């Protein structure tokens, strides 16, 4: 075994320099949790803000955790969110491949290089994988750490199974800098000689990410703060290779409440879940951007940001190191605002499937129903229940006809419905204006408030106390025949 210098030189030559380069490096788990989405977003924003390059790398070294179709969820989420990557498994790029399992040979070579440079060693000890992963063993006693390299190489050549471990200095301290957490110093004796290359030749995550970030020319590493404690070991690896250390940006977790991190396992919603709950992607992104980042200066008070506005405003110094609490109410507030700001056509497009969940009768105009809903829903999933009365008049309580403000009770309502029925039957045309004008002038003729006439009519045609839209719009959508049938049913109920 001799080190192939040319290989390493060629790899170095491929690394792009001179621009900000960031990567989103998800493990394919089958869903995108909120913290992950936030990492993707911040990573994207840092690159775009600086006119740099954003790349996607799939970290699938943990083969045991692979989930079928999981990378599709990643691609789909990124595309829906508009977080377009410049390099990645699907689009290629100068430092391909972008999937860790396809880079397997690279890690082995670099692990050997690190052994050669004295910062790693072959270890032949029988240790359980779990022990390797947790790092809970006494490295001081590892007999392989002090094996002469020639002897170790001979055992490797003879086919003895081995792992490659990082050789952490026994003394001294390691300091690393994080953009939001500042300088952190740890005593080297608290760090374990972690496994870099496993018995099966696959790298551990802790090794692969350093190799890839270097070979992909990553300038800013954005990730969850659960990796903060591994950062000193990463620094020692970069130093062991003689490589420049990227800027670390660790983000505090997104919490469900003061004590608990959000977690899919405990039922907290992922990005896909939020969408299924009726939230719009731009609203989710906007809210997630503010979970752990705040704008500065002129925009300090601004809440609503498009993705382009975020690109302009985003600054690493605005990232907070305190954990952010995910507040569904706040997201709902953002969502309601986004829904209201859509054009009527856009709103209709997103609302249609939800309207059609309960309004199956094609005769009822989806765009008219949608225009009633736009100002009245906070999330799309509110819709089906709000418009369920179109297809079938619900069983309703006669008490609904009594309303103090409208000056109605059962007797007044019966009178109103009986009087308005022929008017509806004989109305020359069935338009919103015609219905409206007739009702208003008829109320005047009867000497009653508009509401005294409109309230019972709305109850009769909708059978609900609260409806999107008033009597006029509902009658118009239902059409003359159905309106008359429902008014007659109301009269029967009240008689
Ligand atoms: N694959 C890691 C994860 O999904 C990424 C950590 C990193 O970005 O370095 O948590």
Coordinates of C-alpha atoms and ligand atoms in Angstrom, one line a residue:
X1 CA 0.0 0.0 0.0
X2 CA 1.5 3.2 -1.0
X3 CA -0.1 6.6 -1.1
X4 CA -1.1 7.8 -4.6
X5 CA -0.2 11.5 -4.4
X6 CA -1.5 12.1 -7.9
X7 CA -5.0 11.1 -6.9
X8 CA -5.1 13.7 -4.1
X9 CA -3.6 16.4 -6.3
X10 CA -6.3 15.7 -8.9
X11 CA -9.0 15.9 -6.2
X12 CA -7.6 19.2 -4.9
X13 CA -7.5 20.6 -8.4
X14 CA -11.3 20.0 -8.9
X15 CA -12.3 22.1 -5.9
X16 CA -13.9 25.4 -6.9
X17 CA -12.5 28.5 -5.1
X18 CA -13.3 32.1 -4.8
X19 CA -17.1 32.1 -4.1
X20 CA -19.3 31.3 -1.2
X21 CA -20.3 27.6 -1.5
X22 CA -22.9 26.1 0.9
X23 CA -24.5 22.7 1.0
X24 CA -27.6 21.2 2.3
X25 CA -26.7 17.7 3.3
X26 CA -29.8 15.8 4.4
X27 CA -29.9 12.1 5.3
X28 CA -32.8 10.5 3.4
X29 CA -35.3 9.8 6.2
X30 CA -38.5 10.0 4.2
X31 CA -39.7 13.3 5.5
X32 CA -38.4 16.9 6.0
X33 CA -38.8 18.0 9.5
X34 CA -39.1 21.7 10.3
X35 CA -35.5 22.0 11.6
X36 CA -34.2 20.4 8.4
X37 CA -36.3 22.7 6.3
X38 CA -34.9 25.6 8.2
X39 CA -31.3 24.4 7.7
X40 CA -32.0 24.0 4.0
X41 CA -33.4 27.5 3.8
X42 CA -30.6 29.2 5.8
X43 CA -28.0 27.3 3.7
X44 CA -29.7 28.5 0.5
X45 CA -30.0 32.1 1.7
X46 CA -26.3 32.3 2.7
X47 CA -25.3 31.2 -0.7
X48 CA -27.7 33.3 -2.7
X49 CA -27.2 36.4 -0.5
X50 CA -23.5 36.2 -1.4
X51 CA -24.0 35.4 -5.1
X52 CA -22.5 32.0 -4.3
X53 CA -23.3 28.4 -5.1
X54 CA -25.8 26.2 -3.3
X55 CA -25.4 22.4 -3.5
X56 CA -27.3 19.4 -2.4
X57 CA -25.5 16.4 -1.0
X58 CA -27.3 13.2 0.0
X59 CA -25.8 11.7 3.2
X60 CA -26.8 8.1 3.0
X61 CA -23.8 6.4 4.7
X62 CA -26.1 5.0 7.4
X63 CA -27.4 2.2 5.2
X64 CA -29.4 0.8 8.0
X65 CA -31.6 3.9 8.1
X66 CA -32.3 4.1 4.3
X67 CA -35.9 4.6 3.4
X68 CA -37.3 3.8 0.0
X69 CA -38.3 7.0 -1.9
X70 CA -36.8 9.2 0.7
X71 CA -34.6 11.2 -1.7
X72 CA -37.7 12.0 -3.7
X73 CA -39.2 13.8 -0.7
X74 CA -36.0 15.9 -0.5
X75 CA -36.1 16.8 -4.2
X76 CA -39.8 17.6 -4.1
X77 CA -39.6 19.7 -1.0
X78 CA -36.7 21.7 -2.3
X79 CA -38.4 22.3 -5.6
X80 CA -41.7 23.3 -4.0
X81 CA -39.9 25.7 -1.7
X82 CA -38.0 27.2 -4.6
X83 CA -34.7 26.3 -3.0
X84 CA -33.0 25.5 -6.2
X85 CA -29.6 23.9 -6.1
X86 CA -26.8 24.6 -8.5
X87 CA -25.1 21.3 -8.0
X88 CA -26.4 18.0 -6.8
X89 CA -27.0 14.3 -7.6
X90 CA -29.7 15.2 -10.2
X91 CA -28.0 18.2 -11.9
X92 CA -24.3 17.1 -11.5
X93 CA -21.5 19.5 -11.0
X94 CA -17.7 19.8 -10.8
X95 CA -17.2 17.8 -7.7
X96 CA -19.6 14.9 -8.4
X97 CA -20.8 12.5 -7.2
X98 CA -23.1 14.2 -4.7
X99 CA -24.4 11.0 -3.0
X100 CA -22.1 9.8 -0.2
X101 CA -22.6 6.1 -1.0
X102 CA -21.2 6.8 -4.4
X103 CA -18.1 8.3 -2.9
X104 CA -17.1 5.3 -0.9
X105 CA -13.6 4.8 -2.4
X106 CA -12.7 8.4 -1.8
X107 CA -13.2 8.1 2.0
X108 CA -11.0 5.0 2.2
X109 CA -8.2 6.8 0.4
X110 CA -8.4 9.8 2.6
X111 CA -8.5 7.7 5.7
X112 CA -5.3 6.1 4.6
X113 CA -3.8 9.5 3.9
X114 CA -4.6 10.6 7.4
X115 CA -3.0 7.5 8.8
X116 CA 0.1 8.3 6.8
X117 CA 0.0 11.9 8.2
X118 CA -0.1 10.4 11.7
X119 CA -3.6 11.6 12.7
X120 CA -5.3 8.3 12.4
X121 CA -4.5 4.6 13.0
X122 CA -5.6 1.1 12.1
X123 CA -7.4 -0.6 14.9
X124 CA -7.9 -4.3 15.0
X125 CA -9.7 -4.5 18.3
X126 CA -13.0 -6.4 18.4
X127 CA -15.5 -3.8 19.4
X128 CA -19.1 -3.8 19.1
X129 CA -20.5 -1.3 16.5
X130 CA -22.6 0.3 19.2
X131 CA -19.4 0.9 21.2
X132 CA -17.8 2.4 18.1
X133 CA -20.8 4.7 17.5
X134 CA -21.2 5.9 21.0
X135 CA -17.5 6.4 21.6
X136 CA -17.9 5.0 25.1
X137 CA -14.7 3.2 25.5
X138 CA -11.3 4.0 27.0
X139 CA -9.1 5.1 24.1
X140 CA -6.1 5.4 26.4
X141 CA -6.0 1.7 26.6
X142 CA -6.4 1.0 22.9
X143 CA -3.3 -1.1 22.1
X144 CA -3.6 -0.3 18.4
X145 CA -2.9 3.4 18.8
X146 CA 0.7 2.7 19.4
X147 CA 1.3 -0.1 16.9
X148 CA 4.1 0.7 14.5
X149 CA 2.6 1.7 11.1
X150 CA 4.5 -1.0 9.2
X151 CA 3.2 -3.7 11.5
X152 CA -0.4 -2.4 11.2
X153 CA -0.1 -2.3 7.4
X154 CA 1.2 -5.8 7.3
X155 CA -1.9 -7.0 9.2
X156 CA -4.2 -5.1 6.9
X157 CA -2.4 -6.6 3.9
X158 CA -2.9 -10.1 5.5
X159 CA -6.6 -9.5 5.4
X160 CA -7.3 -8.8 9.1
X161 CA -10.5 -6.8 9.7
X162 CA -9.9 -3.3 10.9
X163 CA -11.4 0.1 11.5
X164 CA -9.5 3.4 11.1
X165 CA -9.6 5.7 14.1
X166 CA -8.8 9.3 14.6
X167 CA -5.7 9.9 16.7
X168 CA -6.8 12.7 19.1
X169 CA -3.9 14.4 20.9
X170 CA -3.8 13.3 24.5
X171 CA -3.0 16.7 25.8
X172 CA -3.9 20.3 25.1
X173 CA -7.1 21.9 24.0
X174 CA -9.0 22.5 20.8
X175 CA -10.8 25.7 20.0
X176 CA -13.3 26.2 17.3
X177 CA -15.2 29.2 16.2
X178 CA -18.9 29.2 15.4
X179 CA -20.6 32.1 13.7
X180 CA -23.4 32.2 16.3
X181 CA -21.9 30.5 19.3
X182 CA -18.6 32.2 19.2
X183 CA -15.4 30.5 20.4
X184 CA -15.7 27.1 22.1
X185 CA -12.7 25.4 23.7
X186 CA -12.6 21.8 24.8
X187 CA -9.9 19.7 26.5
X188 CA -8.6 17.1 24.0
X189 CA -8.7 14.4 26.7
X190 CA -12.5 14.6 26.7
X191 CA -12.6 13.6 23.0
X192 CA -12.6 10.0 21.9
X193 CA -10.5 8.4 19.1
X194 CA -13.6 8.1 17.0
X195 CA -13.9 5.6 14.2
X196 CA -13.5 7.3 10.8
X197 CA -13.7 4.2 8.6
X198 CA -15.8 1.2 9.6
X199 CA -15.0 -2.4 9.2
X200 CA -17.2 -2.5 6.0
X201 CA -15.1 0.2 4.5
X202 CA -17.8 2.8 4.8
X203 CA -17.0 6.1 6.5
X204 CA -18.8 7.3 9.7
X205 CA -20.8 10.4 9.3
X206 CA -18.2 12.4 11.2
X207 CA -15.5 11.5 8.7
X208 CA -17.5 11.7 5.5
X209 CA -18.8 15.2 6.1
X210 CA -15.3 16.6 6.6
X211 CA -13.9 15.0 3.5
X212 CA -16.9 16.0 1.4
X213 CA -17.1 19.6 2.7
X214 CA -13.4 20.0 1.9
X215 CA -13.6 18.3 -1.5
X216 CA -16.7 20.2 -2.4
X217 CA -15.2 23.5 -1.5
X218 CA -17.8 24.3 1.1
X219 CA -17.1 27.7 2.7
X220 CA -20.0 27.7 5.2
X221 CA -21.3 24.7 7.0
X222 CA -24.8 25.2 8.3
X223 CA -26.2 22.5 10.5
X224 CA -28.1 21.7 13.7
X225 CA -26.5 22.3 17.0
X226 CA -26.5 18.6 17.8
X227 CA -23.2 18.5 15.9
X228 CA -21.6 21.2 18.0
X229 CA -20.0 18.7 20.3
X230 CA -18.3 17.0 17.3
X231 CA -17.0 20.2 15.9
X232 CA -13.6 20.0 17.8
X233 CA -13.0 16.6 16.3
X234 CA -13.8 18.0 12.8
X235 CA -11.3 20.8 13.4
X236 CA -8.6 18.3 14.3
X237 CA -9.4 16.4 11.1
X238 CA -9.1 19.5 9.0
X239 CA -5.8 20.4 10.8
X240 CA -4.6 16.8 10.4
X241 CA -5.0 17.1 6.6
X242 CA -3.7 20.6 6.6
X243 CA -7.0 22.0 5.2
X244 CA -8.7 25.3 5.7
X245 CA -11.6 25.1 8.2
X246 CA -14.9 26.3 6.9
X247 CA -17.1 28.8 8.7
X248 CA -19.4 26.9 11.1
X249 CA -23.0 28.0 11.5
X250 CA -24.7 25.8 14.1
X251 CA -28.4 26.4 14.5
X252 CA -30.3 25.8 17.8
X253 CA -33.1 23.3 17.7
X254 CA -36.6 24.0 16.8
X255 CA -38.6 23.2 19.9
X256 CA -42.2 22.1 20.5
X257 CA -42.2 23.8 23.9
X258 CA -39.6 24.9 26.4
X259 CA -38.4 21.4 27.1
X260 CA -38.9 19.3 24.0
X261 CA -37.4 19.4 20.6
X262 CA -39.8 19.0 17.7
X263 CA -39.8 15.4 16.6
X264 CA -41.7 13.5 14.0
X265 CA -41.6 10.5 16.3
X266 CA -43.6 12.3 18.9
X267 CA -46.1 13.5 16.4
X268 CA -44.8 16.9 15.6
X269 CA -45.6 17.9 12.0
X270 CA -43.0 17.7 9.2
X271 CA -43.1 20.0 6.2
X272 CA -45.4 17.5 4.4
X273 CA -47.7 17.3 7.4
X274 CA -48.0 21.0 7.5
X275 CA -48.9 21.1 3.9
X276 CA -51.5 18.4 4.4
X277 CA -52.9 20.5 7.3
X278 CA -53.6 23.3 4.8
X279 CA -50.6 25.6 5.1
X280 CA -49.1 27.2 2.0
X281 CA -45.5 26.6 1.2
X282 CA -44.5 30.3 1.1
X283 CA -46.1 30.9 4.5
X284 CA -44.3 27.9 6.0
X285 CA -41.0 29.1 4.6
X286 CA -41.6 32.7 5.8
X287 CA -42.4 31.5 9.3
X288 CA -39.6 29.0 9.4
X289 CA -37.1 31.7 8.3
X290 CA -38.0 33.6 11.5
X291 CA -37.6 30.6 13.8
X292 CA -34.1 31.4 14.9
X293 CA -33.3 34.3 12.7
X294 CA -34.3 37.9 12.8
X295 CA -33.9 40.7 10.3
X296 CA -31.8 43.8 11.3
X297 CA -31.8 47.5 10.6
X298 CA -34.7 48.9 8.6
X299 CA -36.3 45.5 8.3
X300 CA -36.1 44.7 12.0
X301 CA -39.9 44.9 12.4
X302 CA -40.8 43.3 9.1
X303 CA -42.6 40.0 9.4
X304 CA -43.6 39.1 5.8
X305 CA -40.8 38.1 3.4
X306 CA -40.9 36.5 0.0
X307 CA -38.0 34.2 -0.7
X308 CA -36.3 36.9 -2.8
X309 CA -36.7 39.4 0.0
X310 CA -35.1 36.9 2.4
X311 CA -32.2 36.5 0.0
X312 CA -31.6 40.2 0.2
X313 CA -32.2 40.5 4.0
X314 CA -30.5 37.4 5.2
X315 CA -27.4 37.9 7.3
X316 CA -25.7 35.2 9.4
X317 CA -25.3 37.7 12.3
X318 CA -29.1 37.6 12.7
X319 CA -29.1 33.9 13.6
X320 CA -29.9 33.4 17.2
X321 CA -28.3 30.9 19.5
X322 CA -31.3 30.4 21.7
X323 CA -33.8 27.6 20.7
X324 CA -36.9 28.7 18.9
X325 CA -40.3 27.5 19.8
X326 CA -42.6 26.4 16.9
X327 CA -45.9 28.1 17.4
X328 CA -48.6 26.7 15.1
X329 CA -50.8 29.7 16.0
X330 CA -48.2 32.0 14.6
X331 CA -47.8 29.9 11.5
X332 CA -51.6 30.1 11.1
X333 CA -51.5 33.8 11.3
X334 CA -48.8 33.9 8.5
X335 CA -50.9 31.5 6.5
X336 CA -54.1 33.5 6.7
X337 CA -52.2 36.5 5.5
X338 CA -50.7 34.6 2.6
X339 CA -54.1 33.3 1.6
X340 CA -55.6 36.8 1.6
X341 CA -52.8 38.1 -0.5
X342 CA -53.2 35.6 -3.3
X343 CA -54.9 36.8 -6.4
X344 CA -58.5 35.5 -6.6
X345 CA -57.4 33.2 -9.4
X346 CA -54.5 31.8 -7.4
X347 CA -56.6 31.4 -4.3
X348 CA -59.3 29.5 -6.4
X349 CA -56.6 27.2 -7.7
X350 CA -55.3 26.2 -4.3
X351 CA -58.8 26.1 -2.7
X352 CA -60.5 24.0 -5.4
X353 CA -59.5 20.6 -4.1
X354 CA -60.7 21.5 -0.6
X355 CA -64.0 23.0 -1.9
X356 CA -64.6 19.8 -4.0
X357 CA -64.0 17.7 -0.9
X358 CA -67.5 18.7 0.3
X359 CA -69.1 20.4 -2.7
X360 CA -69.4 17.6 -5.2
X361 CA -72.3 19.1 -7.1
X362 CA -70.6 20.5 -10.3
X363 CA -73.5 22.9 -10.8
X364 CA -72.2 25.0 -7.9
X365 CA -69.4 27.4 -9.2
X366 CA -66.1 26.7 -7.5
X367 CA -64.8 30.2 -8.3
X368 CA -67.8 31.9 -6.8
X369 CA -67.5 29.7 -3.6
X370 CA -63.8 30.4 -3.6
X371 CA -64.4 34.2 -3.7
X372 CA -66.5 33.9 -0.5
X373 CA -63.8 32.0 1.2
X374 CA -60.7 33.9 0.5
X375 CA -61.1 36.5 3.3
X376 CA -62.5 33.9 5.7
X377 CA -60.1 31.0 6.1
X378 CA -56.8 30.7 7.9
X379 CA -55.8 27.5 6.3
X380 CA -57.0 25.4 3.4
X381 CA -58.3 22.6 5.6
X382 CA -60.8 25.0 7.1
X383 CA -62.6 25.0 3.8
X384 CA -64.6 21.7 3.5
X385 CA -66.5 22.2 6.7
X386 CA -67.3 25.8 5.8
X387 CA -69.0 25.0 2.6
X388 CA -70.6 21.6 3.3
X389 CA -74.1 23.1 3.3
X390 CA -74.1 23.6 -0.5
X391 CA -74.5 19.9 -1.4
X392 CA -77.1 19.2 1.3
X393 CA -79.0 21.4 3.6
X394 CA -78.0 20.3 7.1
X395 CA -80.5 19.5 9.8
X396 CA -80.7 22.7 11.7
X397 CA -82.3 24.0 14.9
X398 CA -85.3 26.3 14.6
X399 CA -83.6 28.5 17.2
X400 CA -81.2 29.6 14.5
X401 CA -83.9 31.9 13.2
X402 CA -83.8 33.9 16.4
X403 CA -81.3 36.7 16.3
X404 CA -81.5 39.8 18.5
X405 CA -79.4 42.1 16.3
X406 CA -81.4 41.3 13.2
X407 CA -84.6 41.6 15.2
X408 CA -85.8 38.2 14.2
X409 CA -87.5 35.3 16.0
X410 CA -89.4 32.3 14.7
X411 CA -92.6 34.3 13.9
X412 CA -90.8 37.1 12.2
X413 CA -88.7 34.7 10.2
X414 CA -91.8 32.8 9.0
X415 CA -93.4 36.0 8.0
X416 CA -90.3 37.1 6.1
X417 CA -89.8 33.8 4.3
X418 CA -93.5 33.6 3.3
X419 CA -93.3 37.1 1.9
X420 CA -90.0 36.8 0.1
X421 CA -90.8 33.5 -1.6
X422 CA -93.0 34.9 -4.4
X423 CA -90.4 37.6 -4.9
X424 CA -87.7 35.0 -5.4
X425 CA -89.9 33.0 -7.7
X426 CA -90.7 35.9 -9.9
X427 CA -87.3 37.7 -10.0
X428 CA -86.6 38.3 -13.7
X429 CA -83.0 37.3 -13.6
X430 CA -80.9 35.4 -11.1
X431 CA -77.8 37.5 -10.6
X432 CA -76.1 38.7 -7.5
X433 CA -77.2 42.3 -8.2
X434 CA -80.8 41.4 -9.0
X435 CA -81.1 39.3 -5.8
X436 CA -79.4 42.0 -3.7
X437 CA -81.4 44.9 -5.1
X438 CA -84.7 43.1 -4.8
X439 CA -84.0 42.1 -1.1
X440 CA -82.9 45.7 -0.2
X441 CA -85.9 47.4 -1.8
X442 CA -88.3 44.7 -0.5
X443 CA -87.0 45.3 3.1
X444 CA -87.6 49.0 2.6
X445 CA -91.1 48.3 1.3
X446 CA -91.8 46.2 4.3
X447 CA -90.4 48.8 6.6
X448 CA -87.9 46.3 8.2
X449 CA -84.1 46.4 8.6
X450 CA -82.2 44.6 5.8
X451 CA -81.0 42.1 8.3
X452 CA -84.6 41.2 9.4
X453 CA -85.1 39.9 5.9
X454 CA -81.6 38.6 5.1
X455 CA -81.1 36.6 8.4
X456 CA -84.0 34.2 8.0
X457 CA -83.3 33.8 4.3
X458 CA -79.6 32.9 5.0
X459 CA -80.6 30.5 7.7
X460 CA -83.2 28.8 5.4
X461 CA -80.7 28.4 2.5
X462 CA -77.7 27.4 4.5
X463 CA -79.0 25.9 7.7
X464 CA -75.9 27.2 9.6
X465 CA -75.4 30.2 11.9
X466 CA -72.0 31.0 10.4
X467 CA -71.4 30.9 6.6
X468 CA -68.9 32.4 4.3
X469 CA -70.9 34.9 2.3
X470 CA -74.4 36.2 3.0
X471 CA -77.9 35.4 1.8
X472 CA -77.4 37.0 -1.6
X473 CA -74.2 35.1 -2.6
X474 CA -75.5 31.8 -1.3
X475 CA -78.8 32.1 -3.1
X476 CA -77.0 33.0 -6.3
X477 CA -74.7 30.0 -6.1
X478 CA -77.5 27.6 -5.2
X479 CA -79.6 28.7 -8.1
X480 CA -83.2 29.7 -8.1
X481 CA -84.7 26.2 -7.9
X482 CA -82.7 25.0 -4.9
X483 CA -83.1 28.3 -3.2
X484 CA -86.9 28.1 -3.4
X485 CA -86.9 24.5 -2.3
X486 CA -84.9 25.5 0.8
X487 CA -87.0 28.5 1.6
X488 CA -90.1 26.3 1.4
X489 CA -88.5 23.8 3.7
X490 CA -87.8 26.7 6.1
X491 CA -91.4 27.8 6.0
X492 CA -92.5 24.2 6.8
X493 CA -90.1 24.0 9.6
X494 CA -91.4 27.3 11.1
X495 CA -95.1 26.6 10.6
Ligands
LIG1 N1 -26.8 14.4 7.3 C1 -26.8 15.3 8.4 C2 -28.3 15.4 8.9 O1 -29.2 15.2 8.1 C3 -26.3 16.6 8.1 C4 -25.4 17.3 9.0 C5 -24.6 18.4 8.4 O2 -25.3 19.2 7.7 O3 -23.4 18.4 8.5 O4 -28.5 15.7 10.1

